[in-house]
């Protein structure tokens, strides 16, 4: 965990859960595993507040607790998960994906689950149905069944999964009684959701009927509250089964989309459709960490291609050969049986895409000639300065300048190989080289810092025009209440004119700035995603 | 018996005849002859007589004395040099010989000093002398602009000295390289586009987007951008820079011997390709390009809140 990560996590926590949670979270991230007492002492908050903050963090999976790490009877310790906090940055993308795949209903389900950490299915369905009904025209309402169907579909495609059953006290307690010697290691490994066989099983939920429209008026509120109280004791048959968003599955989806669009850029639309078909066929059969998909025969691919593409068999074979021949190595050939067995090299594709990202970053930041040197070094591994000049066809003076700049930014490394043990400069080879993985790590940290910078700037912009924002909010509220009470149009314009023209202009530009910063955050997150997946795919032992 | 007698007669002949015989031998073996060869040819010649004859030839400047792994070697000096060197002293001859040995790579005056063991002032005088006689010339090396190397007047300098087609007057012509780089890319790109336009099968489409290095070379020479004659190798170096730019791909295929543009039964094919990814999200923000990124901290002199780059970007 780096300082940049902690800074970004702090900002994210502050934005989503407020300052108290941020203080607790930041403290946990900074000092690692801690017990309640230590957290209270270090943050200087009241015990009650700290407990509540920890609850929030645990609810969202950003924090876990272990009991008795230092022997039986020792206090429960809390540990924050940096990577989980960083997921908050990607929330907009998850929600957007759900919207494109499953429409508004899917969008709202994911949104609710992300906002609340984890929920039961019946609860989610009810909330989503209510929200949909709110936005619909007067007189129509959303059927629970429809929402449940979307929910089941999300579970079927593994976008949602069950939360592991309460990992804390229950499991560790039982393991301790069963085998006291192995208790410590057993409890220290957090149970993964995938390890439960029921992970993706949808429980029988008895939820029939339509959601009721809640009325805006005072008595409607009362009525709903009363109804809620009446409904609460109802059981839907899924108590205790909580659901959460399966981030891994979303990431798998993002990765597949990135690969598909890369193929479309590099080759053409048809090739990308073939790769899309291959990835869809192996979506559920391949685990998210596998280095490549299961082999698919050309016949299978042919049968699964959507009929609308109208690709004859021999053309498909040609496309597959082209994909295999392509130097980016997105698709590989695994065998000859069944008309040729093909795989998608997921890890290789990620590595190549990460390399392209690094190259593009160097190109944009240092110019295309520096990028030429950078690519040259990536290709040829180790080169002396003279060789770099010759291969890249760049005058010695400029090449030297660029190389040293890249070296000082740590994008290029220097390897000394002395001919004699005294490291005398005249008898030493100086070889320049690029190490892709450390460079990717470096740029990932830069990305974190950039996002944090953008967020701080956004907060700063908002703070600068705080007064103006408050004023405009107040006026909007007045306008709304006037409209509701059926005021005269002259009255409305009068209120509207309370915001002067320059103020209006300022508000508009502020909105523009905030939108720009927001979209920039999301764009940087795409880079973060690519680099993160590359790093995790190349460091994980491929089994 | 008669043969022996004949040989004896030649052996007893005048030293002048021995000299001509040695010269004939040298002409027969232009790369030089050893003592052994002379001995075999004239077995009854006294070693003293032989030495006398050789010494005379050497002093006349008609013979060269060389040393190789097997011993001493005699070689005939070509008459041209002999006439050129007329009127020069031994030191001059020595320096000339050293320069001649250096061939088209040339030799630095310091190295001449080491090889000849003459003082530097003397060497400078001799070099000036030889230069004025147009026997040698000084060439500036591209590797080190202040280093002059000397070579024979009629020798074409090596590429490592002049830098090949990419240098004029010891300066690297980066504009020229850039222009060629762009032209080559344009050619490959138009070829790839033409291939994409046709309604052909994907295999044919890809294959027709490839161009051999020979085709590119022909295109460039027909364009007439270059004043100097470019070789295929020169064009391939240019094409390689395009590969490092990430704009071009290369494959090598086997070609029939004798096909135009094939080297050692191989042909290099190039084609223009598109970028895999759009520019990364990081570099779309001012921070991704910021020169003071590492010095930027909240609350510091440079901070995201007060960043002028960010302000400019937001106003844009």
mmCIF file of N, CA and C in Angstrom, chain A residues 196-262:
data_model
loop_
_atom_site.group_PDB
_atom_site.id
_atom_site.type_symbol
_atom_site.label_atom_id
_atom_site.label_comp_id
_atom_site.label_asym_id
_atom_site.label_seq_id
_atom_site.Cartn_x
_atom_site.Cartn_y
_atom_site.Cartn_z
ATOM 1 N N UNK A 196 -17.999 -21.296 -1.817
ATOM 2 C CA UNK A 196 -19.271 -21.888 -1.394
ATOM 3 C C UNK A 196 -20.020 -22.423 -2.595
ATOM 4 N N UNK A 197 -20.500 -23.626 -2.476
ATOM 5 C CA UNK A 197 -21.177 -24.220 -3.627
ATOM 6 C C UNK A 197 -22.468 -23.482 -3.994
ATOM 7 N N UNK A 198 -23.085 -22.846 -3.016
ATOM 8 C CA UNK A 198 -24.370 -22.193 -3.272
ATOM 9 C C UNK A 198 -24.213 -20.759 -3.769
ATOM 10 N N UNK A 199 -22.987 -20.418 -4.051
ATOM 11 C CA UNK A 199 -22.656 -19.021 -4.342
ATOM 12 C C UNK A 199 -23.619 -18.357 -5.324
ATOM 13 N N UNK A 200 -24.019 -19.081 -6.350
ATOM 14 C CA UNK A 200 -24.847 -18.458 -7.377
ATOM 15 C C UNK A 200 -26.256 -19.050 -7.429
ATOM 16 N N UNK A 201 -26.701 -19.656 -6.296
ATOM 17 C CA UNK A 201 -28.033 -20.254 -6.304
ATOM 18 C C UNK A 201 -29.045 -19.218 -5.820
ATOM 19 N N UNK A 202 -30.083 -19.026 -6.594
ATOM 20 C CA UNK A 202 -31.109 -18.055 -6.216
ATOM 21 C C UNK A 202 -32.110 -18.747 -5.291
ATOM 22 N N UNK A 203 -32.354 -18.178 -4.135
ATOM 23 C CA UNK A 203 -33.308 -18.813 -3.235
ATOM 24 C C UNK A 203 -34.749 -18.593 -3.704
ATOM 25 N N UNK A 204 -35.613 -19.431 -3.210
ATOM 26 C CA UNK A 204 -37.036 -19.253 -3.507
ATOM 27 C C UNK A 204 -37.533 -18.037 -2.744
ATOM 28 N N UNK A 205 -37.988 -17.085 -3.464
ATOM 29 C CA UNK A 205 -38.467 -15.876 -2.806
ATOM 30 C C UNK A 205 -39.944 -15.706 -3.118
ATOM 31 N N UNK A 206 -40.715 -15.521 -2.082
ATOM 32 C CA UNK A 206 -42.142 -15.310 -2.302
ATOM 33 C C UNK A 206 -42.398 -13.811 -2.309
ATOM 34 N N UNK A 207 -42.424 -13.281 -3.485
ATOM 35 C CA UNK A 207 -42.649 -11.839 -3.636
ATOM 36 C C UNK A 207 -43.618 -11.653 -4.778
ATOM 37 N N UNK A 208 -44.839 -11.418 -4.446
ATOM 38 C CA UNK A 208 -45.821 -11.253 -5.510
ATOM 39 C C UNK A 208 -46.467 -9.889 -5.349
ATOM 40 N N UNK A 209 -46.897 -9.373 -6.440
ATOM 41 C CA UNK A 209 -47.606 -8.101 -6.375
ATOM 42 C C UNK A 209 -46.848 -6.985 -7.019
ATOM 43 N N UNK A 210 -47.392 -5.809 -6.904
ATOM 44 C CA UNK A 210 -46.788 -4.648 -7.530
ATOM 45 C C UNK A 210 -46.417 -3.653 -6.444
ATOM 46 N N UNK A 211 -45.470 -2.830 -6.778
ATOM 47 C CA UNK A 211 -45.065 -1.856 -5.773
ATOM 48 C C UNK A 211 -46.093 -0.742 -5.721
ATOM 49 N N UNK A 212 -46.196 -0.138 -4.557
ATOM 50 C CA UNK A 212 -47.170 0.958 -4.386
ATOM 51 C C UNK A 212 -46.446 2.279 -4.588
ATOM 52 N N UNK A 213 -47.177 3.164 -5.207
ATOM 53 C CA UNK A 213 -46.599 4.486 -5.401
ATOM 54 C C UNK A 213 -46.675 5.259 -4.095
ATOM 55 N N UNK A 214 -45.548 5.777 -3.687
ATOM 56 C CA UNK A 214 -45.580 6.567 -2.462
ATOM 57 C C UNK A 214 -45.923 7.998 -2.840
ATOM 58 N N UNK A 215 -46.788 8.577 -2.107
ATOM 59 C CA UNK A 215 -47.253 9.914 -2.451
ATOM 60 C C UNK A 215 -46.380 10.951 -1.774
ATOM 61 N N UNK A 216 -46.269 12.061 -2.431
ATOM 62 C CA UNK A 216 -45.375 13.101 -1.931
ATOM 63 C C UNK A 216 -45.981 13.827 -0.723
ATOM 64 N N UNK A 217 -47.291 13.781 -0.641
ATOM 65 C CA UNK A 217 -47.939 14.568 0.412
ATOM 66 C C UNK A 217 -47.724 13.957 1.801
ATOM 67 N N UNK A 218 -48.044 14.737 2.765
ATOM 68 C CA UNK A 218 -47.772 14.392 4.163
ATOM 69 C C UNK A 218 -48.456 13.081 4.565
ATOM 70 N N UNK A 219 -49.748 12.986 4.214
ATOM 71 C CA UNK A 219 -50.484 11.809 4.692
ATOM 72 C C UNK A 219 -49.981 10.541 3.992
ATOM 73 N N UNK A 220 -49.522 10.716 2.741
ATOM 74 C CA UNK A 220 -48.977 9.558 2.020
ATOM 75 C C UNK A 220 -47.779 8.986 2.764
ATOM 76 N N UNK A 221 -46.948 9.878 3.264
ATOM 77 C CA UNK A 221 -45.756 9.463 4.006
ATOM 78 C C UNK A 221 -46.162 8.609 5.204
ATOM 79 N N UNK A 222 -47.164 9.117 5.890
ATOM 80 C CA UNK A 222 -47.645 8.392 7.067
ATOM 81 C C UNK A 222 -48.135 7.004 6.688
ATOM 82 N N UNK A 223 -48.883 7.018 5.608
ATOM 83 C CA UNK A 223 -49.475 5.761 5.157
ATOM 84 C C UNK A 223 -48.373 4.747 4.842
ATOM 85 N N UNK A 224 -47.343 5.244 4.174
ATOM 86 C CA UNK A 224 -46.286 4.326 3.774
ATOM 87 C C UNK A 224 -45.535 3.787 4.977
ATOM 88 N N UNK A 225 -45.308 4.686 5.907
ATOM 89 C CA UNK A 225 -44.620 4.251 7.121
ATOM 90 C C UNK A 225 -45.404 3.156 7.812
ATOM 91 N N UNK A 226 -46.697 3.379 7.837
ATOM 92 C CA UNK A 226 -47.545 2.390 8.486
ATOM 93 C C UNK A 226 -47.445 1.063 7.742
ATOM 94 N N UNK A 227 -47.451 1.190 6.424
ATOM 95 C CA UNK A 227 -47.396 -0.014 5.609
ATOM 96 C C UNK A 227 -46.083 -0.747 5.840
ATOM 97 N N UNK A 228 -45.021 0.046 5.901
ATOM 98 C CA UNK A 228 -43.699 -0.535 6.099
ATOM 99 C C UNK A 228 -43.668 -1.338 7.378
ATOM 100 N N UNK A 229 -44.225 -0.725 8.403
ATOM 101 C CA UNK A 229 -44.244 -1.401 9.698
ATOM 102 C C UNK A 229 -45.031 -2.703 9.599
ATOM 103 N N UNK A 230 -46.064 -2.644 8.803
ATOM 104 C CA UNK A 230 -46.891 -3.833 8.658
ATOM 105 C C UNK A 230 -46.162 -4.895 7.837
ATOM 106 N N UNK A 231 -45.390 -4.398 6.809
ATOM 107 C CA UNK A 231 -44.739 -5.345 5.908
ATOM 108 C C UNK A 231 -43.512 -5.998 6.543
ATOM 109 N N UNK A 232 -42.892 -5.273 7.414
ATOM 110 C CA UNK A 232 -41.610 -5.736 7.943
ATOM 111 C C UNK A 232 -41.639 -7.147 8.534
ATOM 112 N N UNK A 233 -42.616 -7.434 9.363
ATOM 113 C CA UNK A 233 -42.616 -8.789 9.915
ATOM 114 C C UNK A 233 -42.847 -9.885 8.870
ATOM 115 N N UNK A 234 -43.286 -9.472 7.690
ATOM 116 C CA UNK A 234 -43.472 -10.469 6.635
ATOM 117 C C UNK A 234 -42.155 -11.153 6.332
ATOM 118 N N UNK A 235 -42.223 -12.413 6.030
ATOM 119 C CA UNK A 235 -41.006 -13.121 5.625
ATOM 120 C C UNK A 235 -41.116 -13.486 4.155
ATOM 121 N N UNK A 236 -39.962 -13.432 3.487
ATOM 122 C CA UNK A 236 -39.957 -13.770 2.062
ATOM 123 C C UNK A 236 -39.169 -15.030 1.794
ATOM 124 N N UNK A 237 -38.726 -15.650 2.812
ATOM 125 C CA UNK A 237 -38.041 -16.922 2.644
ATOM 126 C C UNK A 237 -36.576 -16.801 2.299
ATOM 127 N N UNK A 238 -36.014 -15.592 2.357
ATOM 128 C CA UNK A 238 -34.579 -15.496 2.048
ATOM 129 C C UNK A 238 -33.851 -14.696 3.120
ATOM 130 N N UNK A 239 -34.318 -14.771 4.326
ATOM 131 C CA UNK A 239 -33.634 -14.038 5.387
ATOM 132 C C UNK A 239 -32.256 -14.658 5.607
ATOM 133 N N UNK A 240 -31.318 -13.786 5.831
ATOM 134 C CA UNK A 240 -29.967 -14.274 6.116
ATOM 135 C C UNK A 240 -29.145 -14.565 4.873
ATOM 136 N N UNK A 241 -29.758 -14.489 3.699
ATOM 137 C CA UNK A 241 -28.981 -14.686 2.474
ATOM 138 C C UNK A 241 -28.744 -13.317 1.855
ATOM 139 N N UNK A 242 -27.534 -12.859 1.979
ATOM 140 C CA UNK A 242 -27.223 -11.519 1.482
ATOM 141 C C UNK A 242 -26.468 -11.608 0.179
ATOM 142 N N UNK A 243 -26.681 -10.588 -0.641
ATOM 143 C CA UNK A 243 -26.045 -10.577 -1.962
ATOM 144 C C UNK A 243 -25.110 -9.387 -2.085
ATOM 145 N N UNK A 244 -24.086 -9.607 -2.872
ATOM 146 C CA UNK A 244 -23.174 -8.496 -3.138
ATOM 147 C C UNK A 244 -22.791 -8.512 -4.619
ATOM 148 N N UNK A 245 -22.207 -7.406 -5.038
ATOM 149 C CA UNK A 245 -21.789 -7.312 -6.433
ATOM 150 C C UNK A 245 -20.494 -8.095 -6.607
ATOM 151 N N UNK A 246 -20.440 -8.913 -7.652
ATOM 152 C CA UNK A 246 -19.229 -9.684 -7.932
ATOM 153 C C UNK A 246 -18.302 -8.854 -8.816
ATOM 154 N N UNK A 247 -17.350 -8.190 -8.171
ATOM 155 C CA UNK A 247 -16.481 -7.277 -8.918
ATOM 156 C C UNK A 247 -15.638 -8.019 -9.943
ATOM 157 N N UNK A 248 -15.205 -9.224 -9.547
ATOM 158 C CA UNK A 248 -14.351 -9.994 -10.452
ATOM 159 C C UNK A 248 -15.040 -10.218 -11.792
ATOM 160 N N UNK A 249 -16.337 -10.537 -11.690
ATOM 161 C CA UNK A 249 -17.080 -10.806 -12.919
ATOM 162 C C UNK A 249 -17.182 -9.546 -13.771
ATOM 163 N N UNK A 250 -17.392 -8.418 -13.125
ATOM 164 C CA UNK A 250 -17.437 -7.157 -13.862
ATOM 165 C C UNK A 250 -16.099 -6.889 -14.530
ATOM 166 N N UNK A 251 -15.034 -7.155 -13.781
ATOM 167 C CA UNK A 251 -13.707 -6.906 -14.344
ATOM 168 C C UNK A 251 -13.446 -7.800 -15.542
ATOM 169 N N UNK A 252 -13.939 -9.046 -15.409
ATOM 170 C CA UNK A 252 -13.798 -9.962 -16.534
ATOM 171 C C UNK A 252 -14.509 -9.380 -17.751
ATOM 172 N N UNK A 253 -15.667 -8.828 -17.511
ATOM 173 C CA UNK A 253 -16.434 -8.234 -18.602
ATOM 174 C C UNK A 253 -15.681 -7.049 -19.212
ATOM 175 N N UNK A 254 -15.153 -6.181 -18.350
ATOM 176 C CA UNK A 254 -14.396 -5.024 -18.845
ATOM 177 C C UNK A 254 -13.208 -5.491 -19.678
ATOM 178 N N UNK A 255 -12.515 -6.504 -19.144
ATOM 179 C CA UNK A 255 -11.332 -7.000 -19.835
ATOM 180 C C UNK A 255 -11.726 -7.512 -21.220
ATOM 181 N N UNK A 256 -12.804 -8.288 -21.278
ATOM 182 C CA UNK A 256 -13.249 -8.814 -22.565
ATOM 183 C C UNK A 256 -13.594 -7.684 -23.526
ATOM 184 N N UNK A 257 -14.270 -6.663 -22.991
ATOM 185 C CA UNK A 257 -14.627 -5.535 -23.858
ATOM 186 C C UNK A 257 -13.384 -4.846 -24.397
ATOM 187 N N UNK A 258 -12.385 -4.695 -23.524
ATOM 188 C CA UNK A 258 -11.148 -4.032 -23.952
ATOM 189 C C UNK A 258 -10.486 -4.835 -25.062
ATOM 190 N N UNK A 259 -10.448 -6.157 -24.879
ATOM 191 C CA UNK A 259 -9.806 -7.004 -25.885
ATOM 192 C C UNK A 259 -10.566 -6.895 -27.201
ATOM 193 N N UNK A 260 -11.890 -6.936 -27.110
ATOM 194 C CA UNK A 260 -12.705 -6.888 -28.330
ATOM 195 C C UNK A 260 -12.482 -5.577 -29.074
ATOM 196 N N UNK A 261 -12.475 -4.482 -28.328
ATOM 197 C CA UNK A 261 -12.304 -3.197 -29.025
ATOM 198 C C UNK A 261 -10.892 -3.077 -29.581
ATOM 199 N N UNK A 262 -9.928 -3.674 -28.883
ATOM 200 C CA UNK A 262 -8.556 -3.635 -29.411
ATOM 201 C C UNK A 262 -8.476 -4.407 -30.717
#
